[in-house]
Short mmCIF file of C-alpha atoms in Angstrom, two decimals:
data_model
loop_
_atom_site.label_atom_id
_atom_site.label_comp_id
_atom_site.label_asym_id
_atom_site.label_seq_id
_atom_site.Cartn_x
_atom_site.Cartn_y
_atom_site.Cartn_z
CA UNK G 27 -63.66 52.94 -13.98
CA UNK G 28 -64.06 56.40 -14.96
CA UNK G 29 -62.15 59.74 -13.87
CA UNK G 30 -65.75 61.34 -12.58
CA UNK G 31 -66.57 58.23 -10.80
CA UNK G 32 -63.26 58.13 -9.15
CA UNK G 33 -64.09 61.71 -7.93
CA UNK G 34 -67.43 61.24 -6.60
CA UNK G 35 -68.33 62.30 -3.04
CA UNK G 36 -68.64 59.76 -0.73
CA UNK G 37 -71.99 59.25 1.63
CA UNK G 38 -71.20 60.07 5.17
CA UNK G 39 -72.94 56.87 6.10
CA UNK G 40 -70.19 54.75 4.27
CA UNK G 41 -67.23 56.60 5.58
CA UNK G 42 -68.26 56.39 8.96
CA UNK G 43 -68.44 52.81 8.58
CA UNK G 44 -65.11 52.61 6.75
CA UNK G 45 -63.80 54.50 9.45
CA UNK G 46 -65.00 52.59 12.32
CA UNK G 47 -63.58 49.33 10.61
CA UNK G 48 -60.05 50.80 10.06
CA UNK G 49 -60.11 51.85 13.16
CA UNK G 50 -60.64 48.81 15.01
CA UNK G 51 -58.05 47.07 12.60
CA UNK G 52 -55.82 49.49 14.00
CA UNK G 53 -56.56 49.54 17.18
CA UNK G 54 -56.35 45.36 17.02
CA UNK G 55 -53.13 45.53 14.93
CA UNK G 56 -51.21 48.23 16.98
CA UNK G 57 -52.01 45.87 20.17
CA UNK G 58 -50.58 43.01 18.51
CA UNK G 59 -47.54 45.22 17.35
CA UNK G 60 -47.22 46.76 20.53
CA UNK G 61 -47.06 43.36 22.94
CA UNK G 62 -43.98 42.68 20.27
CA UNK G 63 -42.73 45.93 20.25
CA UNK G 64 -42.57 45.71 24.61
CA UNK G 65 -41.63 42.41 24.78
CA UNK G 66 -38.33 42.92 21.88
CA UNK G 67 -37.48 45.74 24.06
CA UNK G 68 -37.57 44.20 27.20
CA UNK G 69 -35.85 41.55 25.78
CA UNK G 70 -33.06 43.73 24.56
CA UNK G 71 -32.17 44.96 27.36
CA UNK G 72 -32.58 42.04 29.70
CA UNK G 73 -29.73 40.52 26.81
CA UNK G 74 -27.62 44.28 27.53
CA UNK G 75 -27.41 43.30 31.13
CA UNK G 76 -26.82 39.15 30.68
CA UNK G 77 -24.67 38.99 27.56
CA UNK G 78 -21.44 40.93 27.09
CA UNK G 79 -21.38 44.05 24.51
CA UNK G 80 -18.88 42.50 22.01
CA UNK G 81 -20.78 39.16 22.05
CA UNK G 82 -24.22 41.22 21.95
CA UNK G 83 -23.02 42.84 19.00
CA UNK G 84 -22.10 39.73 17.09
CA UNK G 85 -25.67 37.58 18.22
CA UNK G 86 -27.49 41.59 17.57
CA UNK G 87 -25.89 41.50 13.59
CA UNK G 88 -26.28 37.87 13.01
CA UNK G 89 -29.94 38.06 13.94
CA UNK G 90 -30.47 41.01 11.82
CA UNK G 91 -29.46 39.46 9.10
CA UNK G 92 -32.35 36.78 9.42
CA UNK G 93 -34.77 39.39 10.01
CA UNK G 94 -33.21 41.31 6.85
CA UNK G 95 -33.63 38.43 4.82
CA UNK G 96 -37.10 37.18 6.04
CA UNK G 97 -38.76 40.84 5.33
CA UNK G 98 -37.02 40.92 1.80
CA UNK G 99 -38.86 37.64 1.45
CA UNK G 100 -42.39 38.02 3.23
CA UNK G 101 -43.15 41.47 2.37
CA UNK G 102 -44.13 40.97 -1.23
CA UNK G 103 -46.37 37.69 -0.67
CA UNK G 104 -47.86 39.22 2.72
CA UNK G 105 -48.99 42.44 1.13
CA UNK G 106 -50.24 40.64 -1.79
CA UNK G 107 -52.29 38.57 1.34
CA UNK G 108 -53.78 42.41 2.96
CA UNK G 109 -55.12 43.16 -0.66
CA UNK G 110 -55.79 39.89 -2.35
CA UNK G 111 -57.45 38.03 0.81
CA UNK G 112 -60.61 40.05 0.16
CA UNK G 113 -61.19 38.12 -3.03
CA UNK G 114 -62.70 35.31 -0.68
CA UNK G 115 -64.19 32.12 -2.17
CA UNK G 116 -61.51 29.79 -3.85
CA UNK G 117 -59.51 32.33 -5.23
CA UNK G 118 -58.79 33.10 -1.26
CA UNK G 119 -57.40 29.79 -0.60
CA UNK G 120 -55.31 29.92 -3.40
CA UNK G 121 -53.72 33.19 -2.55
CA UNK G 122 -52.65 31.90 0.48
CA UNK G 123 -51.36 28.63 -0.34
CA UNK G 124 -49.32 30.57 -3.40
CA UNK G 125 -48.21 33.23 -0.71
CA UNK G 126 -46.86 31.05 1.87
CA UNK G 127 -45.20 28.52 -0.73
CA UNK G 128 -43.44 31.86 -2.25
CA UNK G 129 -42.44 32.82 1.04
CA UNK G 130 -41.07 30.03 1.40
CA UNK G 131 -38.70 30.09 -1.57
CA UNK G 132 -37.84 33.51 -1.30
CA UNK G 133 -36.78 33.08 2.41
CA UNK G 134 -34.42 30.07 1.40
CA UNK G 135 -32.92 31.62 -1.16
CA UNK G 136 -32.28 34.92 0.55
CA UNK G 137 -31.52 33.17 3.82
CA UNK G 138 -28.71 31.16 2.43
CA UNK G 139 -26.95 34.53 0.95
CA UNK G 140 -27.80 35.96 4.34
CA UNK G 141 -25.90 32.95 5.93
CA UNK G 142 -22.92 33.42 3.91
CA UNK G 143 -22.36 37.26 4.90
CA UNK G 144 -22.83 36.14 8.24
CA UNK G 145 -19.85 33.05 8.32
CA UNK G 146 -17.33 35.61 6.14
CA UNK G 147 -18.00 39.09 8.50
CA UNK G 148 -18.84 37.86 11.50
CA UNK G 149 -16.31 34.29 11.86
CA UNK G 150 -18.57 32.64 13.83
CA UNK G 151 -17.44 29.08 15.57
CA UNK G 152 -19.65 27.07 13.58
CA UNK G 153 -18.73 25.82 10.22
CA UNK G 154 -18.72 27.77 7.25
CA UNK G 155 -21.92 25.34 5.73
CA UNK G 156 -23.78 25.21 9.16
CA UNK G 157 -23.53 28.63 9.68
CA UNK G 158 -25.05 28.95 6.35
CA UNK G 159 -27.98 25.96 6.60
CA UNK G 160 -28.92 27.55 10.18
CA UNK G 161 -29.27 31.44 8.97
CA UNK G 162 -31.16 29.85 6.15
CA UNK G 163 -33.76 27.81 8.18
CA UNK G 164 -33.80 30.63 10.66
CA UNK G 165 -35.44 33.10 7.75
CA UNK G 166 -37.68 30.80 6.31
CA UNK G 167 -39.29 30.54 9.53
CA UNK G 168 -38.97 34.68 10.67
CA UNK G 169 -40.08 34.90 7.21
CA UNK G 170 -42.98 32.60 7.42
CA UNK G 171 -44.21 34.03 10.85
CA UNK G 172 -44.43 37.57 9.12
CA UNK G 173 -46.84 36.60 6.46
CA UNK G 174 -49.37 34.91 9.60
CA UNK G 175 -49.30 38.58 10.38
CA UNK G 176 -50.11 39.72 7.11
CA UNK G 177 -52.54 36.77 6.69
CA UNK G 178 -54.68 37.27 9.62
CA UNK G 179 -55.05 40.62 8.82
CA UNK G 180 -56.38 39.70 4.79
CA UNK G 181 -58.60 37.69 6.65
CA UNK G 182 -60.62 40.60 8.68
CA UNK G 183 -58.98 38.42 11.80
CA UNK G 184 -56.35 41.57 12.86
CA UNK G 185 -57.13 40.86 16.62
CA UNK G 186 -55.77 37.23 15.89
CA UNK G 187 -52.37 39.18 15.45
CA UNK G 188 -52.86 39.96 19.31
CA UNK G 189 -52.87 36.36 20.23
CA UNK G 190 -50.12 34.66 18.46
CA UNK G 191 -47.85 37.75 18.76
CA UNK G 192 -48.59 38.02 22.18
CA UNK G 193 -47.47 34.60 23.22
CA UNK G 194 -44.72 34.03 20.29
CA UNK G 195 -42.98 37.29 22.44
CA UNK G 196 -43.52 36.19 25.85
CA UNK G 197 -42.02 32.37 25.30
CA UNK G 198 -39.30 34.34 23.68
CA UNK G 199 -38.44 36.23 26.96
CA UNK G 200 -39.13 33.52 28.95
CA UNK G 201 -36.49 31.46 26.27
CA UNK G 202 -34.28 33.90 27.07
CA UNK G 203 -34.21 34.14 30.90
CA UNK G 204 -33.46 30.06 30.49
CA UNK G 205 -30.62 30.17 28.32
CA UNK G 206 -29.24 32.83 30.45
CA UNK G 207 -29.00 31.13 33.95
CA UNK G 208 -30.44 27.38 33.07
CA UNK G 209 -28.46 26.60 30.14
CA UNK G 210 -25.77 29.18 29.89
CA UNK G 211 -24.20 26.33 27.52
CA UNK G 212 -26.91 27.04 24.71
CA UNK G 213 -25.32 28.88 21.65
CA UNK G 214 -26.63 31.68 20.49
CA UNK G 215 -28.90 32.58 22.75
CA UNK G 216 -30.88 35.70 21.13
CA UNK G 217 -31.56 33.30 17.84
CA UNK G 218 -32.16 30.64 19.63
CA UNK G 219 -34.39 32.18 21.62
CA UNK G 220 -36.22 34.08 18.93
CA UNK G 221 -36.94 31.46 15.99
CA UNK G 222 -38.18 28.69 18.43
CA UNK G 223 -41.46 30.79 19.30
CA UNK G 224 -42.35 31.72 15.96
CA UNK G 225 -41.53 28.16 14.89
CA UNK G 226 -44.58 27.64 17.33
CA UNK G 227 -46.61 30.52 16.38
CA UNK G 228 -46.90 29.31 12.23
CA UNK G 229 -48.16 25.90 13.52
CA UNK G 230 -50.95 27.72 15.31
CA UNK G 231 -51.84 30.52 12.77
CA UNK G 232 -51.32 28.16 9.65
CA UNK G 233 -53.38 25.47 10.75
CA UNK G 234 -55.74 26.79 13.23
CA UNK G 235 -56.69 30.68 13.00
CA UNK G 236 -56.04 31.98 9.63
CA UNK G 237 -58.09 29.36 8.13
CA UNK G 238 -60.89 30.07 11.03
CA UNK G 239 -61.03 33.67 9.95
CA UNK G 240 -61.61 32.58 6.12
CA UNK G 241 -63.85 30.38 6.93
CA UNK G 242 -65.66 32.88 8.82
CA UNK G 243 -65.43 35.74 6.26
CA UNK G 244 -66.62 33.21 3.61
CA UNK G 245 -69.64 32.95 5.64
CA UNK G 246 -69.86 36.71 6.16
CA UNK G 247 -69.34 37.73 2.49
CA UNK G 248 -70.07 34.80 0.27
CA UNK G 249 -67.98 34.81 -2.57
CA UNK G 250 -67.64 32.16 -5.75
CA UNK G 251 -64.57 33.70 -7.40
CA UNK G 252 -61.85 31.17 -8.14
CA UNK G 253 -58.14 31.18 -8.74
CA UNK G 254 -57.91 32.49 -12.82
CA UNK G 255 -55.21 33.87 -15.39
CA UNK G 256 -55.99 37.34 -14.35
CA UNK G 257 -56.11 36.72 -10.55
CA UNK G 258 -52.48 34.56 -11.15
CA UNK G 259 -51.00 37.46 -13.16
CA UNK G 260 -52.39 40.41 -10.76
CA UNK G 261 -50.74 37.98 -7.59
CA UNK G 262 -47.26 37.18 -9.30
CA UNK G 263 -47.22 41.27 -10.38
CA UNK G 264 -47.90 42.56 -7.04
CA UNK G 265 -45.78 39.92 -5.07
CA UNK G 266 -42.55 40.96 -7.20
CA UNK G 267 -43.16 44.39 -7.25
CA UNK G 268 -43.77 44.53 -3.35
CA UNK G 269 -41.01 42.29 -2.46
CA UNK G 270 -38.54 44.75 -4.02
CA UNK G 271 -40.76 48.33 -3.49
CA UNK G 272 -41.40 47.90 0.38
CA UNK G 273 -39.10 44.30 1.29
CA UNK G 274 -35.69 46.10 0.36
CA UNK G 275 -36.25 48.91 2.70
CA UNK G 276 -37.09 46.76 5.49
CA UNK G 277 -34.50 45.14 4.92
CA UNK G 278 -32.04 47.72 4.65
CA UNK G 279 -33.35 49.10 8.14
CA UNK G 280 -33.50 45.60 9.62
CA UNK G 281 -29.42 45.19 8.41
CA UNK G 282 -27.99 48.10 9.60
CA UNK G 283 -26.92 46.45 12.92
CA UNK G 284 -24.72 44.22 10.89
CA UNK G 285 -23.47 46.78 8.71
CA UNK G 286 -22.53 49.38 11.97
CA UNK G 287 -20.85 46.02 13.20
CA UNK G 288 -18.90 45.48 10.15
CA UNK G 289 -18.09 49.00 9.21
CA UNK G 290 -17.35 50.09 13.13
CA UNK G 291 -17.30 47.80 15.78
CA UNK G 292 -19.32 44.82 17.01
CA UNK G 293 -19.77 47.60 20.52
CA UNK G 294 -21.61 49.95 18.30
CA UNK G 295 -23.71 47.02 16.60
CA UNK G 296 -25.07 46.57 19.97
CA UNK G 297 -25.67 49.63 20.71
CA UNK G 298 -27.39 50.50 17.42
CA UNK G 299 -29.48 47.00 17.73
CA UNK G 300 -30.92 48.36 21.54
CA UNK G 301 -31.23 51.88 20.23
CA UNK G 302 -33.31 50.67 16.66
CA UNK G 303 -35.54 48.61 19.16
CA UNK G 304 -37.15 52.25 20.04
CA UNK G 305 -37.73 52.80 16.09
CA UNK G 306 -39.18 49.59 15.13
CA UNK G 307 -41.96 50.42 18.06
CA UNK G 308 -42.77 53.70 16.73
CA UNK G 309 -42.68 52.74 13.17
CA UNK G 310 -45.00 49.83 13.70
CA UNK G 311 -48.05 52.54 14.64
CA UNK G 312 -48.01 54.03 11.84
CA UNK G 313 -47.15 49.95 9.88
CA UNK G 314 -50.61 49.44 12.02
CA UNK G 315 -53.26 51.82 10.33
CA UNK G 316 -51.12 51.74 7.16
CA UNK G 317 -52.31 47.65 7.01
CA UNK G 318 -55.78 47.95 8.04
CA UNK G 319 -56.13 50.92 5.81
CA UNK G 320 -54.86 49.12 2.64
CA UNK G 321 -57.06 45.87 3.66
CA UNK G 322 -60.24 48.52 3.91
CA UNK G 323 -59.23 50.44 0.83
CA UNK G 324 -58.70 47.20 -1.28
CA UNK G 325 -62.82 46.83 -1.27
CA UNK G 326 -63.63 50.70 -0.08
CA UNK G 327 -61.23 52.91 -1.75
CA UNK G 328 -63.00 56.30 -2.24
CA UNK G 329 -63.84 56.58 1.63
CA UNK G 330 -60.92 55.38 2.67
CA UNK G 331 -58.74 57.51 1.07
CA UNK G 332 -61.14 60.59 2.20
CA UNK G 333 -59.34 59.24 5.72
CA UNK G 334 -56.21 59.04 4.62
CA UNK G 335 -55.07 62.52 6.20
CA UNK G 336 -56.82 62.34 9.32
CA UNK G 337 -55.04 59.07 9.75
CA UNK G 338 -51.80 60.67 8.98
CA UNK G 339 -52.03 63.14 11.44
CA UNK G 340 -53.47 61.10 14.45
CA UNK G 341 -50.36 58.39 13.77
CA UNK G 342 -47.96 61.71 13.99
CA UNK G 343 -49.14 62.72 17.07
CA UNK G 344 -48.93 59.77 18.44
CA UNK G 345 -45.31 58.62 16.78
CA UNK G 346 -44.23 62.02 18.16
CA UNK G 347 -45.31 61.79 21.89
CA UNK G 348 -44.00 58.34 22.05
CA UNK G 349 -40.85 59.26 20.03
CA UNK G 350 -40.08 62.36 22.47
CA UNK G 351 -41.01 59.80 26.20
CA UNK G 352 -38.67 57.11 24.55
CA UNK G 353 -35.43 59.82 24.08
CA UNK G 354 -36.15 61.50 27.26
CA UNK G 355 -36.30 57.83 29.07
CA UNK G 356 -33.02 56.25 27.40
CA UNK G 357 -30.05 57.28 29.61
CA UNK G 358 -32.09 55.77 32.24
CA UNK G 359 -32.34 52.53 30.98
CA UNK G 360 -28.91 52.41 29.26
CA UNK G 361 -27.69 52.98 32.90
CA UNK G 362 -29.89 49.46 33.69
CA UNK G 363 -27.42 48.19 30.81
CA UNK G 364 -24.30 48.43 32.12
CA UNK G 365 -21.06 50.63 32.53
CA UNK G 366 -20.10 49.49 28.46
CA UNK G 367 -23.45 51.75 27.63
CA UNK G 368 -23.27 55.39 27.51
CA UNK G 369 -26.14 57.17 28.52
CA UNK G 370 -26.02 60.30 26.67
CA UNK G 371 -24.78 58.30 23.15
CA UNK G 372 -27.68 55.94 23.52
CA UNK G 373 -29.70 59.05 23.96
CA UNK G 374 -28.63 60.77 21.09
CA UNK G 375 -28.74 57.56 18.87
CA UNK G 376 -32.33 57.15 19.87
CA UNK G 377 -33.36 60.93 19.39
CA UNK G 378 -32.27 60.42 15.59
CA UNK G 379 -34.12 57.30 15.20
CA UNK G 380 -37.57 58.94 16.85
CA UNK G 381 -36.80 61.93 14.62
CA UNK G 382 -36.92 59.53 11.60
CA UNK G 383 -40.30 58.03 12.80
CA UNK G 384 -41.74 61.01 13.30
CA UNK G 385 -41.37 62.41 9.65
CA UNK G 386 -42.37 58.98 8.11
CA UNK G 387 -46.27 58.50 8.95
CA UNK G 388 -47.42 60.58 5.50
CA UNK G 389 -45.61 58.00 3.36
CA UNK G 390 -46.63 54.81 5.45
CA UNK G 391 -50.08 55.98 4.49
CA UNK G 392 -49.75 56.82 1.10
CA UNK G 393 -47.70 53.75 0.15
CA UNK G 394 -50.80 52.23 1.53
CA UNK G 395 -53.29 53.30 -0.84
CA UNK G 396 -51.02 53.04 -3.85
CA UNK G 397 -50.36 49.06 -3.24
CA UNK G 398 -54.13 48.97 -2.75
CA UNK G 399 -54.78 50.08 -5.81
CA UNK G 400 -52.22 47.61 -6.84
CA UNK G 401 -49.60 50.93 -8.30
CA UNK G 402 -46.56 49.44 -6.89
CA UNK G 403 -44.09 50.89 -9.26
CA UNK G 404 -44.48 54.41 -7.69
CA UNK G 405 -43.49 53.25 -4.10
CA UNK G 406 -40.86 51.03 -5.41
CA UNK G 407 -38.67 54.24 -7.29
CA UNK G 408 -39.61 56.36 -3.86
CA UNK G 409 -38.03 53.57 -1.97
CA UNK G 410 -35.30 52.81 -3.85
CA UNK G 411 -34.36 56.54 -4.01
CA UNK G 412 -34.47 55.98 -0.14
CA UNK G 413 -32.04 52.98 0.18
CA UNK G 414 -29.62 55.04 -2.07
CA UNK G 415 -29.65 58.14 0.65
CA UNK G 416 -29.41 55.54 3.38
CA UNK G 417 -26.54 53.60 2.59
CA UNK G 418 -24.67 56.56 0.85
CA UNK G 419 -24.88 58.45 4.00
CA UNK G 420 -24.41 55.16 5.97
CA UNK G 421 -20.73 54.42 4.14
CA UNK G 422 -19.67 58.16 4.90
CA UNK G 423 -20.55 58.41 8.87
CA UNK G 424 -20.78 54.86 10.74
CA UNK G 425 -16.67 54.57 10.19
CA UNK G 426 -16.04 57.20 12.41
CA UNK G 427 -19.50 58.32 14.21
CA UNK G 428 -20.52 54.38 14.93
CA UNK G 429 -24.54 53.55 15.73
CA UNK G 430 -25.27 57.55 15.56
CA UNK G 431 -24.02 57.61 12.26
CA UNK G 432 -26.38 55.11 10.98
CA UNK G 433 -29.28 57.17 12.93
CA UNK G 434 -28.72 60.15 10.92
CA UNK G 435 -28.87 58.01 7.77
CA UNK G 436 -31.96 56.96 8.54
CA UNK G 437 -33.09 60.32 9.08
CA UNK G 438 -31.68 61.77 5.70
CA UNK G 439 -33.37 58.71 3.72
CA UNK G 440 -36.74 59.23 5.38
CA UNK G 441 -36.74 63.14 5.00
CA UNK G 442 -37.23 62.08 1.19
CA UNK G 443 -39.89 59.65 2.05
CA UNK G 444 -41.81 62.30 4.00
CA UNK G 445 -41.93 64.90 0.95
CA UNK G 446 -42.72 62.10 -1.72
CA UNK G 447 -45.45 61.39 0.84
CA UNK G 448 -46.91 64.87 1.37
CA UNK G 449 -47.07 65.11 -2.91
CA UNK G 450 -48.98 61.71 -3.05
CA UNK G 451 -51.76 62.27 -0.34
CA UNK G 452 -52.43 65.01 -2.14
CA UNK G 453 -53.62 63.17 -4.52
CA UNK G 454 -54.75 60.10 -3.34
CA UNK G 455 -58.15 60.69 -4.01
CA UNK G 456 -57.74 60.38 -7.79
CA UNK G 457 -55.53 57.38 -7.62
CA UNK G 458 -56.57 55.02 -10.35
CA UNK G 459 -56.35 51.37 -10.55
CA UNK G 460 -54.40 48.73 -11.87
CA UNK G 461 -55.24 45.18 -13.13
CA UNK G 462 -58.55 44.46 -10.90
CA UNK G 463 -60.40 45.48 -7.59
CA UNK G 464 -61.08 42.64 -5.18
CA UNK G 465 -64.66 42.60 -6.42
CA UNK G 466 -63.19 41.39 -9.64
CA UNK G 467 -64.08 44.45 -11.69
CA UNK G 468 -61.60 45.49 -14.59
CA UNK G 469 -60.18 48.87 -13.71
#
């Protein structure tokens, strides 16, 4: 692939059709995201009002641990899935029998030194080693539910996400509503509660719709291309690189209840875990077009870049609306909460964290089209430079200013993801590849 023909204009024909497609993957992708983000909300603060804040706070860290540990683990196989699943033929089928075996793995490896933090910080009741084999099992299957995401949306099957989203998060609520008046004996409610669902959900996707949509792609765009050395190297490269370029900074946002918890109180854990409930929401808009425009710009890159900016700035407006209702509505519903929830603290906390979303979108899409073209290593050094700011600022201002202390972090790390982000779509456009596009082609 040359520098001119990386350049070349792009027919208005084929950009219109690249647009509608990422467009609809969005649209099908945000719906699944947003029936998750609801439902965790609703969840949340149906848990504020049942469970006491101290005993919130310790179920609120433990389970962010899990979910720590399972995006650490899923993020590098399920973006290798977005990029890689549009190989189709053999070489499909092998991708995602690799990615959810290495899921696998990773999960029980991280899970287990997830479980130990857990029994040392948090002193649950349970034995040191059960406490340990339970966070374990818990993020292999968090983990494995993450990459059916990922999977169904490789597949060109993003409205799939809809379904088994949908109904994972509403058996999770109704879980919930059980333990708290049917079986107030059940430990551990929120995990409990949580896991079972997506335990579910894999059984469904794995067996039933992920392989429908390859199936059905297969037929769509018939492809012959089999598992080879190149394909193997290209899948191990981009899983690693992923894992630790994108996985460690959703897992360092995913683990910050548990570190306000240890480094404060297990009170401002909770309130931090509520208050982050608002972020994950808006974040996921902009983890919505970001997906479907990596799994267009894996086969289309030229046009889809061309979009990449008018993408950027629809997800802003949107992220900023939503980000400015969700502050303005928050001492309202942390007066639903309870007396042990102040109104005005919440509100701040979750001003910070909307703040943080709002500046992010210009990365989210950039990041994008860099894994697409399979340059990881980029994104990885802009990330890690953003785990450093995080946790740096996170050690200096959650010992004394709790949950909003750990908001403000977030918003110092992401300032530097926002102006890496603004240099890179810049120039997008002239992004070249590495190892091979999903038609096979050497770049």
């Amino acid at each position: 692939m040359t520098a001119a023909s990386r350049t070349l204009p792009v027919a208005p024909q084929a950009s219109a059709e690249v647009g509608q497609r990422i467009t609809r993957d969005s649209l099908w992708l945000s719906s699944g995201y947003a029936v998750t983000s609801l439902s965790g909300f609703v969840f949340w603060m149906l848990a504020a009002v049942w469970i006491p804040q101290t005993q919130l706070g310790l179920e609120a860290s433990a389970l962010s641990m899990i979910m720590a540990a399972s995006a650490l683990a899923s993020n590098g196989p399920g973006s290798a899935l977005v990029v890689m699943l549009p190989l189709g033929g053999p070489a499909a089928w092998s991708v995602l029998r690799r990615a959810y075996a290495a899921t696998a793995v990773i999960a029980a490896v991280c899970g287990a030194g997830a479980g130990v933090l857990v029994a040392l910080v948090l002193t649950p009741a349970l034995p040191f080693a059960v406490t340990v084999v339970a966070v374990m099992v818990c993020t292999v299957v968090w983990a494995l539910f993450n990459v059916q995401t990922q999977a169904l949306a490789g597949a060109a099957d993003a409205r799939g996400t809809l379904l088994v989203n949908g109904a994972a998060n509403l058996v999770k609520l109704a879980l919930l509503a059980v333990f708290a008046f049917g079986a107030p004996w059940m430990p551990h409610p929120l995990v409990t509660a949580t896991i079972i669902p997506a335990a579910a959900a894999i059984a469904v996707g794995a067996f039933a719709l992920v392989p429908r949509a390859l199936r059905r792609e297969q037929a769509r765009r018939p492809s012959t291309r089999t598992w080879d050395a190149a394909t193997a190297r290209a899948f191990g490269l981009f899983t690693a690189q992923n894992a630790v370029a994108v996985g460690i900074v959703m897992c360092a946002g995913l683990s910050l209840s548990f570190v306000v918890t240890a480094l404060s109180s297990p009170a401002e854990g909770a309130v931090f875990a509520i208050a982050y409930q608002f972020s994950v929401a808006l974040d996921l808009v902009g983890v919505a077009v970001a997906t479907a425009l990596a799994k267009s710009a894996a086969a289309d890159f030229a046009p889809s870049a061309g979009l990449a900016r008018s993408y950027m700035l629809k997800v802003l407006l949107v992220v900023g609306v939503l980000g400015v209702a969700a502050t303005v509505a928050t001492p309202l519903l942390f007066l639903i909460a309870g007396r042990e929830y102040s109104p005005l603290y919440g509100m701040a906390v979750v001003g910070a964290l909307a703040l943080a979303s709002i500046i992010r979108p210009g990365f989210d899409i950039w990041s994008a089209l860099s894994r697409a073209r399979h340059r990881v290593r980029p994104v990885l050094w802009s990330n890690l430079l953003y785990v450093s700011i995080l946790f740096g600022v996170v050690l200096l201002l959650v010992p004394t200013l709790g949950a909003l202390g750990a908001a403000l972090a977030m918003v110092c790390g992401v300032t530097a993801l926002a102006a890496v982000g603004a240099v890179g779509l810049r120039r997008v456009r002239d992004l070249p590849a590495r190892a091979f596009d999903p038609k096979g082609v050497a770049a």
